[in-house]
Coordinates of C-alpha atoms and ligand atoms in Angstrom, one line a residue:
M1 CA -0.1 0.0 0.0
L2 CA 1.2 3.5 -0.7
K3 CA -0.4 4.6 2.6
T4 CA -0.1 3.3 6.1
H5 CA -3.1 5.2 7.5
T6 CA -6.0 7.1 6.1
C7 CA -6.3 10.8 6.2
G8 CA -9.1 10.5 8.8
E9 CA -7.3 8.1 11.3
L10 CA -4.4 9.7 13.0
R11 CA -4.8 10.9 16.6
L12 CA -2.7 12.1 19.6
T13 CA -2.2 8.3 20.3
H14 CA -0.1 8.1 17.0
D15 CA 2.2 10.9 18.2
G16 CA 5.8 10.1 17.3
Q17 CA 4.9 7.4 14.7
S18 CA 6.3 7.4 11.3
V19 CA 3.4 7.2 8.7
K20 CA 2.6 7.4 4.9
L21 CA -0.4 9.1 3.8
A22 CA -1.8 9.5 0.2
G23 CA -4.6 11.5 -1.0
W24 CA -5.8 14.8 -2.6
V25 CA -4.5 18.2 -1.8
N26 CA -7.5 20.0 -0.3
R27 CA -5.9 23.2 0.5
V28 CA -2.2 24.6 0.5
R29 CA -1.0 27.6 2.8
A30 CA 2.5 28.9 2.8
Q31 CA 3.7 30.6 6.0
G32 CA 7.2 31.9 6.1
G33 CA 9.4 28.7 5.6
V34 CA 6.6 26.3 6.2
I35 CA 4.0 25.0 3.8
F36 CA 0.8 23.5 5.2
I37 CA -0.9 20.8 2.9
D38 CA -4.3 19.6 3.9
L39 CA -4.3 16.1 2.5
R40 CA -7.9 14.5 2.0
D41 CA -9.2 11.0 1.3
R42 CA -12.6 9.6 1.8
W43 CA -12.0 9.1 5.5
G44 CA -11.0 12.6 6.3
I45 CA -8.5 15.4 6.2
T46 CA -5.0 15.5 7.9
Q47 CA -2.9 18.6 8.1
T48 CA 0.7 18.0 6.9
V49 CA 3.6 20.5 7.4
V50 CA 6.6 20.8 5.2
D51 CA 9.4 22.8 6.8
V52 CA 12.2 24.3 4.5
Q53 CA 14.7 23.7 7.3
S54 CA 14.1 20.1 8.1
A55 CA 13.0 18.8 4.6
P56 CA 14.4 21.3 1.9
E57 CA 13.6 18.9 -1.1
A58 CA 10.1 18.2 0.1
H59 CA 9.5 22.0 0.6
A60 CA 10.7 22.7 -2.9
A61 CA 8.2 20.1 -4.3
A62 CA 5.5 21.5 -1.9
E63 CA 5.9 24.9 -3.4
K64 CA 4.6 23.6 -6.8
V65 CA 1.7 21.6 -5.3
G66 CA -1.9 22.8 -6.2
R67 CA -5.3 21.8 -5.3
E68 CA -6.5 18.3 -6.2
D69 CA -2.9 17.0 -6.9
V70 CA -2.6 13.4 -5.7
L71 CA 0.3 13.2 -3.1
Q72 CA 2.0 10.7 -1.1
I73 CA 3.9 12.0 2.0
E74 CA 6.1 10.3 4.4
G75 CA 6.6 11.9 7.8
T76 CA 6.0 11.8 11.6
V77 CA 2.9 12.4 13.5
R78 CA 3.2 15.2 16.2
A79 CA 0.9 16.9 18.5
R80 CA -0.1 20.4 17.1
P81 CA 1.2 23.2 19.3
A82 CA -1.1 24.6 21.9
G83 CA -3.7 26.9 20.5
M84 CA -3.3 25.5 17.1
T85 CA -5.6 22.5 17.4
N86 CA -8.7 22.3 15.2
P87 CA -11.9 21.0 17.0
N88 CA -13.8 20.7 13.8
L89 CA -11.5 18.1 12.3
A90 CA -11.4 14.5 13.8
T91 CA -7.7 14.6 13.2
G92 CA -7.5 18.2 14.5
E93 CA -5.1 17.5 17.4
I94 CA -2.2 16.4 15.3
E95 CA -0.3 17.2 12.2
V96 CA 2.2 15.2 10.1
E97 CA 5.8 16.7 9.7
V98 CA 6.7 15.8 6.3
R99 CA 10.0 14.2 5.4
Q100 CA 9.3 13.2 1.7
L101 CA 6.7 14.3 -0.6
R102 CA 5.8 12.7 -4.0
V103 CA 3.4 14.0 -6.5
L104 CA 1.6 10.9 -7.8
N105 CA -0.4 12.8 -10.3
A106 CA -0.9 16.5 -10.9
A107 CA -4.3 18.0 -11.4
K108 CA -5.5 20.6 -13.6
T109 CA -7.3 23.5 -11.8
P110 CA -10.8 22.0 -11.2
P111 CA -13.8 23.8 -12.7
F112 CA -15.2 24.3 -9.2
D113 CA -14.1 24.2 -5.7
V114 CA -14.0 20.6 -4.5
S115 CA -13.0 21.3 -1.0
S116 CA -16.4 22.9 -0.1
D117 CA -19.9 22.0 -0.6
G118 CA -20.6 25.5 -2.0
K119 CA -23.4 25.9 -4.6
V120 CA -22.3 25.1 -8.3
D121 CA -24.3 25.1 -11.4
E122 CA -25.8 21.6 -11.7
A123 CA -24.8 21.1 -15.4
L124 CA -21.2 21.6 -14.4
R125 CA -21.6 19.2 -11.5
L126 CA -23.0 16.6 -13.8
K127 CA -20.3 17.1 -16.5
Y128 CA -17.5 16.7 -14.0
R129 CA -19.5 14.3 -11.9
Y130 CA -16.2 12.4 -10.8
L131 CA -15.0 15.8 -9.1
D132 CA -18.5 16.5 -7.8
L133 CA -18.3 13.0 -6.3
R134 CA -15.1 13.9 -4.3
R135 CA -17.0 16.6 -2.4
H136 CA -18.1 15.8 1.1
R137 CA -21.7 16.0 0.6
L138 CA -21.9 13.3 -2.2
Q139 CA -19.2 11.2 -0.5
R140 CA -21.5 11.1 2.5
N141 CA -24.5 10.4 0.5
L142 CA -23.2 7.5 -1.4
I143 CA -21.5 6.0 1.6
L144 CA -24.9 6.2 3.3
R145 CA -26.5 4.7 0.4
G146 CA -24.2 1.7 0.5
K147 CA -25.0 1.2 4.2
I148 CA -28.6 1.4 3.5
T149 CA -28.4 -1.3 0.8
K150 CA -26.4 -3.5 3.2
A151 CA -28.9 -3.0 6.0
I152 CA -31.7 -3.9 3.7
R153 CA -29.8 -7.1 2.7
D154 CA -28.9 -7.9 6.3
Y155 CA -32.6 -7.5 7.4
L156 CA -34.0 -9.7 4.7
Y157 CA -31.4 -12.3 4.9
E158 CA -32.1 -12.6 8.7
R159 CA -35.7 -13.3 7.7
D160 CA -34.7 -16.1 5.3
F161 CA -35.4 -14.1 2.1
V162 CA -33.6 -15.3 -1.1
E163 CA -31.9 -12.7 -3.3
I164 CA -32.6 -13.5 -6.9
E165 CA -31.5 -11.6 -10.0
T166 CA -34.0 -11.2 -12.9
P167 CA -33.1 -10.2 -16.5
I168 CA -32.6 -6.6 -17.8
L169 CA -33.5 -7.7 -21.4
F170 CA -37.0 -8.9 -21.1
K171 CA -40.6 -8.1 -22.3
T172 CA -42.8 -5.3 -21.5
T173 CA -43.7 -4.9 -17.8
P174 CA -46.2 -2.3 -17.6
E175 CA -46.1 0.1 -14.6
G176 CA -47.7 3.0 -16.3
A177 CA -44.6 4.4 -18.1
R178 CA -43.3 4.1 -21.6
D179 CA -40.8 1.2 -22.1
Y180 CA -37.3 1.5 -23.1
L181 CA -36.8 -0.9 -26.1
V182 CA -33.6 -2.6 -27.2
P183 CA -33.5 -3.9 -30.7
S184 CA -32.4 -7.4 -31.3
R185 CA -29.7 -8.2 -33.8
V186 CA -30.5 -11.8 -34.0
H187 CA -34.2 -11.3 -34.4
P188 CA -34.6 -8.6 -37.0
G189 CA -37.4 -6.2 -36.2
K190 CA -37.9 -7.5 -32.7
F191 CA -37.2 -5.8 -29.5
Y192 CA -36.6 -6.6 -25.9
A193 CA -38.1 -4.2 -23.4
L194 CA -36.1 -3.1 -20.2
P195 CA -38.1 -4.0 -17.2
Q196 CA -40.1 -1.1 -15.6
S197 CA -40.0 -3.4 -12.7
P198 CA -39.4 -7.2 -12.2
Q199 CA -43.1 -7.5 -11.4
Q200 CA -44.0 -10.5 -13.5
L201 CA -40.8 -12.4 -12.8
K202 CA -41.0 -11.9 -9.0
Q203 CA -44.6 -13.3 -9.3
L204 CA -43.2 -16.3 -11.2
L205 CA -40.7 -16.9 -8.6
M206 CA -43.5 -17.3 -6.2
V207 CA -45.0 -20.0 -8.6
A208 CA -41.6 -21.6 -8.5
G209 CA -41.8 -22.0 -4.7
F210 CA -39.3 -19.4 -3.4
E211 CA -41.8 -18.0 -0.9
R212 CA -39.6 -15.0 0.1
Y213 CA -37.7 -13.3 -2.7
F214 CA -36.0 -9.9 -2.9
Q215 CA -33.8 -8.1 -5.2
I216 CA -32.1 -4.7 -5.4
A217 CA -33.4 -4.2 -8.8
R218 CA -32.7 -1.6 -11.4
C219 CA -36.0 -0.5 -13.2
F220 CA -36.4 1.6 -16.4
R221 CA -39.2 3.9 -17.0
D222 CA -39.4 6.3 -19.9
E223 CA -41.3 9.2 -18.4
D224 CA -40.9 12.9 -18.0
Q225 CA -38.1 13.7 -15.6
R226 CA -38.7 15.3 -12.1
G227 CA -36.6 15.8 -8.9
D228 CA -37.8 12.3 -7.7
R229 CA -37.6 10.5 -11.0
Q230 CA -34.9 9.2 -13.2
P231 CA -35.0 7.1 -16.4
E232 CA -33.4 4.2 -14.4
F233 CA -33.8 3.9 -10.7
T234 CA -33.3 1.3 -8.0
Q235 CA -35.9 -0.3 -6.0
L236 CA -36.0 -3.0 -3.4
D237 CA -38.3 -5.5 -5.1
L238 CA -39.9 -7.9 -2.8
E239 CA -42.5 -10.7 -3.0
M240 CA -43.8 -13.2 -0.4
S241 CA -46.2 -16.2 -0.6
F242 CA -49.0 -17.2 1.6
V243 CA -49.3 -13.7 3.0
E244 CA -51.9 -11.2 3.7
R245 CA -51.5 -7.5 3.6
E246 CA -50.7 -7.1 7.2
D247 CA -47.7 -9.4 6.8
V248 CA -46.2 -7.2 4.2
L249 CA -46.9 -4.0 6.0
N250 CA -45.4 -5.2 9.2
L251 CA -42.3 -6.4 7.5
I252 CA -41.7 -3.2 5.7
E253 CA -42.5 -1.1 8.8
G254 CA -39.8 -2.9 10.7
L255 CA -37.4 -2.6 7.8
M256 CA -38.0 1.3 7.5
I257 CA -37.5 1.8 11.3
H258 CA -34.3 -0.2 11.0
L259 CA -33.1 2.0 8.1
V260 CA -33.8 5.2 10.0
Q261 CA -31.7 3.8 12.8
V262 CA -28.9 3.0 10.5
A263 CA -29.0 6.5 8.9
A264 CA -29.5 8.5 12.0
P265 CA -25.8 8.6 13.2
I266 CA -24.8 9.7 9.8
T267 CA -27.4 12.3 8.9
G268 CA -29.1 13.2 12.2
C269 CA -32.5 12.0 10.8
Q270 CA -35.2 11.2 13.2
L271 CA -38.4 9.0 13.0
V272 CA -41.5 11.0 14.0
T273 CA -44.3 8.6 13.3
Q274 CA -44.2 5.3 15.0
P275 CA -46.2 3.2 14.4
F276 CA -46.8 4.4 10.9
P277 CA -50.3 6.0 10.6
R278 CA -52.6 4.3 8.3
L279 CA -54.9 6.5 6.1
T280 CA -57.4 5.3 3.5
L281 CA -56.9 7.0 0.1
Q282 CA -60.0 9.0 0.8
E283 CA -58.9 10.1 4.2
A284 CA -55.5 11.3 2.7
M285 CA -57.2 13.2 0.0
L286 CA -59.7 14.9 2.4
K287 CA -57.3 15.9 5.0
Y288 CA -54.1 16.5 2.9
G289 CA -55.4 16.8 -0.7
T290 CA -52.9 14.1 -1.9
D291 CA -52.2 10.3 -1.8
K292 CA -48.6 11.1 -0.5
P293 CA -49.2 13.4 2.3
D294 CA -46.3 15.0 4.3
L295 CA -47.1 14.3 8.0
R296 CA -44.2 16.3 9.4
Y297 CA -46.6 19.1 9.9
G298 CA -50.4 19.6 10.5
L299 CA -52.0 22.2 8.3
E300 CA -55.0 19.9 7.8
I301 CA -57.6 20.6 5.2
V302 CA -61.1 21.2 6.7
D303 CA -64.4 20.7 4.9
I304 CA -66.7 23.5 5.0
T305 CA -69.1 22.6 2.2
D306 CA -72.2 22.7 4.4
L307 CA -71.5 26.2 5.9
A308 CA -70.4 27.5 2.5
A309 CA -73.6 26.3 0.8
Q310 CA -75.5 28.4 3.1
T311 CA -73.9 31.7 2.4
G312 CA -74.7 34.2 -0.3
F313 CA -71.4 33.6 -2.2
R314 CA -72.4 32.3 -5.7
V315 CA -69.5 30.1 -6.4
F316 CA -70.0 28.2 -3.2
A317 CA -73.6 27.7 -3.7
E318 CA -73.1 26.7 -7.3
N319 CA -70.5 24.1 -6.4
A320 CA -72.6 22.8 -3.4
A321 CA -75.6 22.4 -5.8
A322 CA -73.3 20.5 -8.2
G323 CA -72.1 18.1 -5.4
N324 CA -68.6 19.9 -5.4
P325 CA -66.8 20.5 -2.2
T326 CA -65.6 23.7 -0.4
R327 CA -62.6 23.2 1.8
A328 CA -60.1 25.4 3.6
L329 CA -56.7 25.6 5.3
R330 CA -56.0 27.7 8.4
I331 CA -52.7 29.2 8.1
P332 CA -51.5 30.4 11.5
N333 CA -50.2 34.0 11.9
C334 CA -50.6 35.0 8.2
G335 CA -53.6 37.3 8.6
H336 CA -51.5 40.3 8.0
Y337 CA -50.6 39.3 4.4
S338 CA -50.8 42.3 2.0
R339 CA -53.0 42.4 -1.1
K340 CA -50.0 41.5 -3.1
Q341 CA -49.2 38.5 -1.0
L342 CA -52.7 37.3 -1.3
D343 CA -52.8 37.9 -5.0
E344 CA -49.6 35.6 -5.1
L345 CA -51.5 32.9 -3.4
T346 CA -54.3 33.1 -6.0
E347 CA -51.7 32.7 -8.6
I348 CA -50.4 29.6 -6.8
A349 CA -54.0 28.3 -6.6
K350 CA -54.3 28.9 -10.3
S351 CA -51.1 27.1 -11.3
A352 CA -52.6 24.1 -9.4
G353 CA -55.8 24.2 -11.6
G354 CA -58.0 26.5 -9.5
K355 CA -60.1 29.3 -10.9
G356 CA -59.3 31.4 -7.8
L357 CA -58.9 31.4 -4.1
A358 CA -61.1 33.0 -1.5
Y359 CA -59.6 34.0 1.8
I360 CA -60.6 35.4 5.3
A361 CA -57.9 37.3 7.2
L362 CA -58.3 37.7 10.9
E363 CA -56.9 40.7 12.4
S364 CA -54.6 40.1 15.4
G365 CA -55.5 41.4 18.8
D366 CA -59.2 41.2 20.0
S367 CA -60.9 43.5 17.4
G368 CA -62.7 40.6 16.0
Q369 CA -62.2 42.3 12.6
V370 CA -61.9 40.3 9.4
K371 CA -60.7 41.2 6.0
S372 CA -62.2 39.2 3.3
P373 CA -63.6 39.7 -0.4
I374 CA -66.4 37.4 0.4
G375 CA -67.1 38.8 3.8
K376 CA -70.3 40.6 2.3
F377 CA -71.8 37.4 1.4
L378 CA -71.8 35.9 4.9
S379 CA -73.8 36.9 7.8
V380 CA -72.1 37.5 11.1
E381 CA -73.3 34.2 12.3
Q382 CA -72.1 32.4 9.2
M383 CA -68.6 34.0 9.5
S384 CA -68.2 33.1 13.1
A385 CA -69.5 29.4 12.5
L386 CA -66.9 29.2 9.7
I387 CA -64.1 30.7 11.9
E388 CA -65.1 28.2 14.7
R389 CA -65.1 25.2 12.3
M390 CA -61.5 26.3 11.2
G391 CA -60.3 26.7 14.8
A392 CA -59.0 30.0 13.6
Q393 CA -57.4 32.5 16.1
P394 CA -56.9 36.2 15.7
G395 CA -54.0 36.8 13.3
D396 CA -54.8 33.6 11.3
L397 CA -55.5 33.4 7.6
I398 CA -58.2 31.2 6.2
L399 CA -57.7 30.0 2.4
I400 CA -60.8 28.6 0.8
A401 CA -61.0 26.4 -2.5
S402 CA -64.4 25.5 -3.9
D403 CA -64.4 23.5 -7.2
T404 CA -64.4 19.8 -8.1
H405 CA -63.0 17.4 -5.5
A406 CA -59.9 16.9 -7.6
T407 CA -59.1 20.6 -8.2
V408 CA -59.8 21.4 -4.4
C409 CA -57.5 18.6 -3.5
A410 CA -54.8 19.9 -5.9
V411 CA -55.1 23.6 -4.9
L412 CA -55.0 22.9 -1.2
D413 CA -52.2 20.3 -1.4
T414 CA -50.1 22.9 -3.2
L415 CA -50.9 25.6 -0.7
R416 CA -50.3 23.3 2.2
Q417 CA -46.8 22.5 0.7
E418 CA -46.2 26.2 0.0
F419 CA -46.9 27.2 3.5
A420 CA -44.9 24.4 5.0
A421 CA -41.9 25.8 3.2
R422 CA -42.7 29.3 4.0
L423 CA -43.2 28.7 7.8
G424 CA -40.3 26.2 7.9
L425 CA -42.5 23.3 9.0
A426 CA -40.9 20.6 6.8
D427 CA -37.7 19.9 8.8
P428 CA -35.6 17.7 6.5
K429 CA -34.2 15.9 9.5
K430 CA -37.7 14.5 10.3
I431 CA -38.9 11.3 8.8
A432 CA -42.7 10.9 8.8
F433 CA -44.0 7.6 7.2
C434 CA -47.5 6.7 6.7
W435 CA -49.4 3.9 4.9
I436 CA -52.1 4.7 2.4
V437 CA -54.6 1.9 1.8
D438 CA -58.0 1.2 0.2
F439 CA -57.3 2.4 -3.3
P440 CA -59.8 1.9 -6.0
L441 CA -58.6 -0.9 -8.4
F442 CA -59.4 1.2 -11.5
E443 CA -59.3 4.7 -12.6
W444 CA -61.4 5.8 -15.6
N445 CA -59.3 6.9 -18.6
A446 CA -61.6 9.3 -20.2
D447 CA -59.3 9.8 -23.4
E448 CA -59.2 6.0 -24.1
Q449 CA -62.7 5.4 -22.8
R450 CA -61.5 2.5 -20.7
W451 CA -60.5 1.6 -17.2
D452 CA -56.8 1.8 -16.3
P453 CA -55.4 -0.2 -13.3
S454 CA -54.7 2.3 -10.6
H455 CA -51.6 0.2 -9.5
H456 CA -50.8 -2.3 -12.0
L457 CA -52.5 -5.2 -13.9
F458 CA -51.7 -7.9 -11.4
T459 CA -53.3 -6.3 -8.2
A460 CA -56.0 -8.4 -6.7
P461 CA -59.4 -6.8 -5.9
M462 CA -60.7 -7.0 -2.4
P463 CA -62.5 -10.4 -2.2
E464 CA -65.8 -8.8 -1.2
D465 CA -65.7 -6.4 -4.2
I466 CA -65.2 -9.1 -6.8
P467 CA -68.9 -9.2 -7.8
L468 CA -68.7 -5.4 -8.5
L469 CA -66.2 -6.2 -11.3
D470 CA -69.4 -7.0 -13.5
S471 CA -71.7 -4.4 -12.1
D472 CA -69.6 -1.3 -11.1
P473 CA -65.9 -1.5 -11.6
S474 CA -65.5 2.1 -10.3
R475 CA -66.4 0.7 -6.8
V476 CA -64.0 -2.1 -6.7
R477 CA -61.2 -1.7 -4.2
G478 CA -57.8 -3.0 -4.8
Q479 CA -55.7 -5.0 -2.3
Q480 CA -52.9 -2.4 -2.6
Y481 CA -50.9 -0.2 -0.4
D482 CA -48.5 2.7 -0.7
L483 CA -45.9 3.9 1.7
A484 CA -45.5 7.7 1.9
C485 CA -42.8 9.6 3.6
N486 CA -42.4 13.4 3.8
G487 CA -44.6 14.0 0.7
Y488 CA -43.2 11.2 -1.5
E489 CA -44.4 7.9 -2.6
V490 CA -41.7 5.6 -1.4
A491 CA -43.2 2.2 -1.9
G492 CA -46.2 0.6 -3.6
G493 CA -47.3 -2.9 -3.6
S494 CA -50.3 -5.2 -3.4
I495 CA -51.6 -8.6 -2.8
R496 CA -51.7 -10.1 -6.4
I497 CA -54.3 -12.1 -8.4
H498 CA -53.2 -15.7 -8.5
D499 CA -56.1 -17.2 -10.5
R500 CA -56.1 -17.3 -14.3
A501 CA -59.8 -16.6 -14.7
L502 CA -59.6 -13.5 -12.5
Q503 CA -56.5 -12.3 -14.2
E504 CA -58.2 -12.7 -17.6
K505 CA -61.2 -10.8 -16.4
I506 CA -59.1 -7.9 -15.2
F507 CA -57.3 -7.8 -18.7
G508 CA -60.7 -7.7 -20.4
L509 CA -61.8 -4.7 -18.2
I510 CA -58.7 -2.7 -19.0
G511 CA -59.4 -3.3 -22.7
L512 CA -56.8 -6.0 -23.5
D513 CA -58.4 -8.4 -25.9
V514 CA -57.8 -12.1 -25.4
E515 CA -55.1 -12.4 -28.2
D516 CA -53.3 -9.3 -27.0
A517 CA -53.3 -10.6 -23.5
K518 CA -52.0 -13.9 -24.5
Q519 CA -49.3 -12.4 -26.6
R520 CA -48.0 -10.1 -23.8
F521 CA -48.8 -12.0 -20.6
G522 CA -49.4 -15.6 -21.9
H523 CA -46.6 -16.9 -19.8
M524 CA -48.2 -15.6 -16.6
L525 CA -51.5 -17.0 -17.5
E526 CA -50.2 -20.3 -18.2
A527 CA -48.0 -20.3 -15.0
F528 CA -51.1 -19.6 -12.9
E529 CA -52.6 -23.0 -14.0
Y530 CA -49.6 -25.0 -12.5
G531 CA -50.3 -24.4 -8.8
T532 CA -49.8 -20.7 -7.8
P533 CA -49.7 -19.7 -4.1
P534 CA -51.5 -16.7 -2.9
H535 CA -48.8 -14.0 -2.8
G536 CA -48.1 -10.3 -2.5
G537 CA -45.3 -7.9 -2.4
I538 CA -44.1 -4.4 -2.5
A539 CA -41.2 -2.3 -3.9
P540 CA -39.7 0.6 -2.0
G541 CA -37.8 3.0 -4.1
I542 CA -34.2 3.1 -2.8
D543 CA -33.2 6.5 -4.4
R544 CA -36.0 8.3 -2.8
L545 CA -35.6 6.6 0.6
V546 CA -31.8 7.6 0.7
M547 CA -32.7 11.0 -0.5
L548 CA -35.1 11.4 2.4
L549 CA -32.9 9.8 5.1
A550 CA -30.0 12.1 3.7
G551 CA -32.4 15.1 4.0
E552 CA -31.7 15.9 0.2
P553 CA -34.1 17.7 -2.0
N554 CA -33.7 15.4 -5.1
I555 CA -32.7 11.9 -6.0
R556 CA -29.7 13.1 -8.2
E557 CA -27.9 13.9 -5.0
V558 CA -27.8 10.2 -4.0
I559 CA -27.1 8.6 -7.3
A560 CA -23.5 8.4 -8.4
F561 CA -24.1 9.1 -12.1
P562 CA -27.6 10.5 -12.5
K563 CA -29.1 11.8 -15.8
S564 CA -30.0 15.3 -16.1
Q565 CA -33.6 16.8 -16.1
Q566 CA -33.6 16.0 -19.9
A567 CA -32.6 12.4 -19.3
A568 CA -29.1 12.9 -20.6
D569 CA -25.6 11.9 -19.1
L570 CA -23.7 15.2 -19.4
M571 CA -20.5 13.6 -18.6
A572 CA -20.3 10.9 -21.1
G573 CA -22.6 12.5 -23.6
A574 CA -25.5 9.9 -23.7
P575 CA -27.7 9.4 -25.6
S576 CA -25.5 9.8 -28.6
E577 CA -25.8 8.8 -32.2
A578 CA -25.1 5.2 -33.2
D579 CA -22.6 4.2 -35.9
P580 CA -24.2 3.6 -39.2
H581 CA -22.6 0.1 -39.1
Q582 CA -24.1 -0.8 -35.6
L583 CA -27.6 0.5 -36.9
A584 CA -27.4 -1.8 -40.0
E585 CA -26.7 -4.8 -37.8
L586 CA -29.7 -4.0 -35.7
H587 CA -31.8 -3.6 -38.9
I588 CA -32.6 0.0 -37.8
R589 CA -32.9 3.0 -40.1
V590 CA -33.1 6.4 -38.3
V591 CA -35.6 8.9 -39.7
T592 CA -35.4 12.3 -38.3
A593 CA -38.4 14.5 -38.6
P594 CA -37.6 17.9 -40.4
E595 CA -38.3 19.9 -37.1
E596 CA -35.7 17.7 -35.2
R597 CA -33.1 18.3 -37.8
Ligands
LIG601 N1 -44.0 -3.6 -9.3 C1 -44.5 -2.4 -8.5 C2 -43.8 -1.3 -8.8 O1 -42.7 -1.2 -9.3 C3 -44.4 -2.8 -7.1 C4 -45.1 -3.9 -6.5 O2 -46.3 -4.0 -6.9 O3 -44.5 -4.7 -5.9 O4 -44.3 -0.2 -8.5

């Protein structure tokens, strides 16, 4: 080894020892005849000192050293002089007096400062990702990620799960996104699809009798990018036989608690919901306006449809008559908002699909005064009933949305998140999980005039709702569950269909004809005829989980080589054009539309 110790290892107990260190130059400072070089590796930083008197050759070499050069030094550990210790550094009580210095590799001046986590343009960070990855924040995140992955494996191996790999080159596995296709050279005109998840294969592993399977699986979904999405991402894919919903939820709840315990010493994160609250989808929508509520804070939505309907405000009355709700949020201590600030909130409501936003601002103190454009449509009694329903205090602001259920939810969800940010309520160190259950099995796709599965094709209906498949599919509940955390969906799963006839019926309802279904999923239907255990599973997204445990705002911060928002690798330049020869072999001709040229 070119080093005897890491740059994070030496302490006073090593005083007097001769050591070799190797790493990157974090910082250089010259002071009189002495040059201080802070040497960095992934374990830490050690101050080394090159004195012109005792090591003239090393000193001459040190004079030429620059940031990010890779050095090897040999020297002796010594206690730092009194008053010169650095309490912020684990190695801050010692320094290494250098005898010999070797430049193993010189570095060009990096395009940004690697020694700090200061803000750098993201495109530049992605282009020089190997330098970005040297920085403390990403080193910490990726080391955390490795520990989380190991903790997942340990937890599941202890519970007798088998880790099994499934193919990347496969057939379409619909999870609601577009497939990435890979052309076959050997089979002209045919394509593999990269798995959107290993869903079908894990179910087939249950047919095969493994009973408890998991995989740290890469999944590929071609969909529009957002902070919590990447074209390829990693999930803990898991499936169990002879289980009921409760078994899966308990296993995963225990795992999540364990993962927070593993992350806590590294990131200071803290679990604030235990046991995990369970909400039906309907409760979640009514209280939080979303199926992935952030429970780190309250700001719960309150239904005021009945009170609003009695007022003289036309919008409320019309919505009530049409069966639409009126719901409101109480924002503490924002009653002083100016006209301009309130107009801004209306714009936010509009960006979420609302037509407008009504408000009631309560003056602080005990004047009992309110400021509200809809005030004139409410009697004194109606106003006080509304204020009482909201639990509003002097100084509070009440924001009211009246529209279809979906729009009211979207508007109030957006405003709830907006105020959590403004009022500093969403502490990134807090981790608040909750389960969402009782989803409808289908969603109506008005464009295509058919039912779409709200989870995926293989989710089982609640047994008592099976008769409704014929009479009223909209009322069939699925045996599915989502795990939400801090406003993100971090896992989704279900108890599956394990019966060919039922599976075929679901295919029919979502508009897959028999031939199509056979062609795409014939292998599953056939397998179901050879003794299929009842089974179910789930798939927590590892990128999102690590992002939340690390307190990061997007998953690119916890992925070594992520794609940009435009699904491009800015470092290697992918995607890129293919060689004509390669295309010919793959039987592919590229036709570029005129507007893309
Ligand atoms: N395959 C599902 C998904 O990737 C998860 C599951 O149902 O287990 O979302």
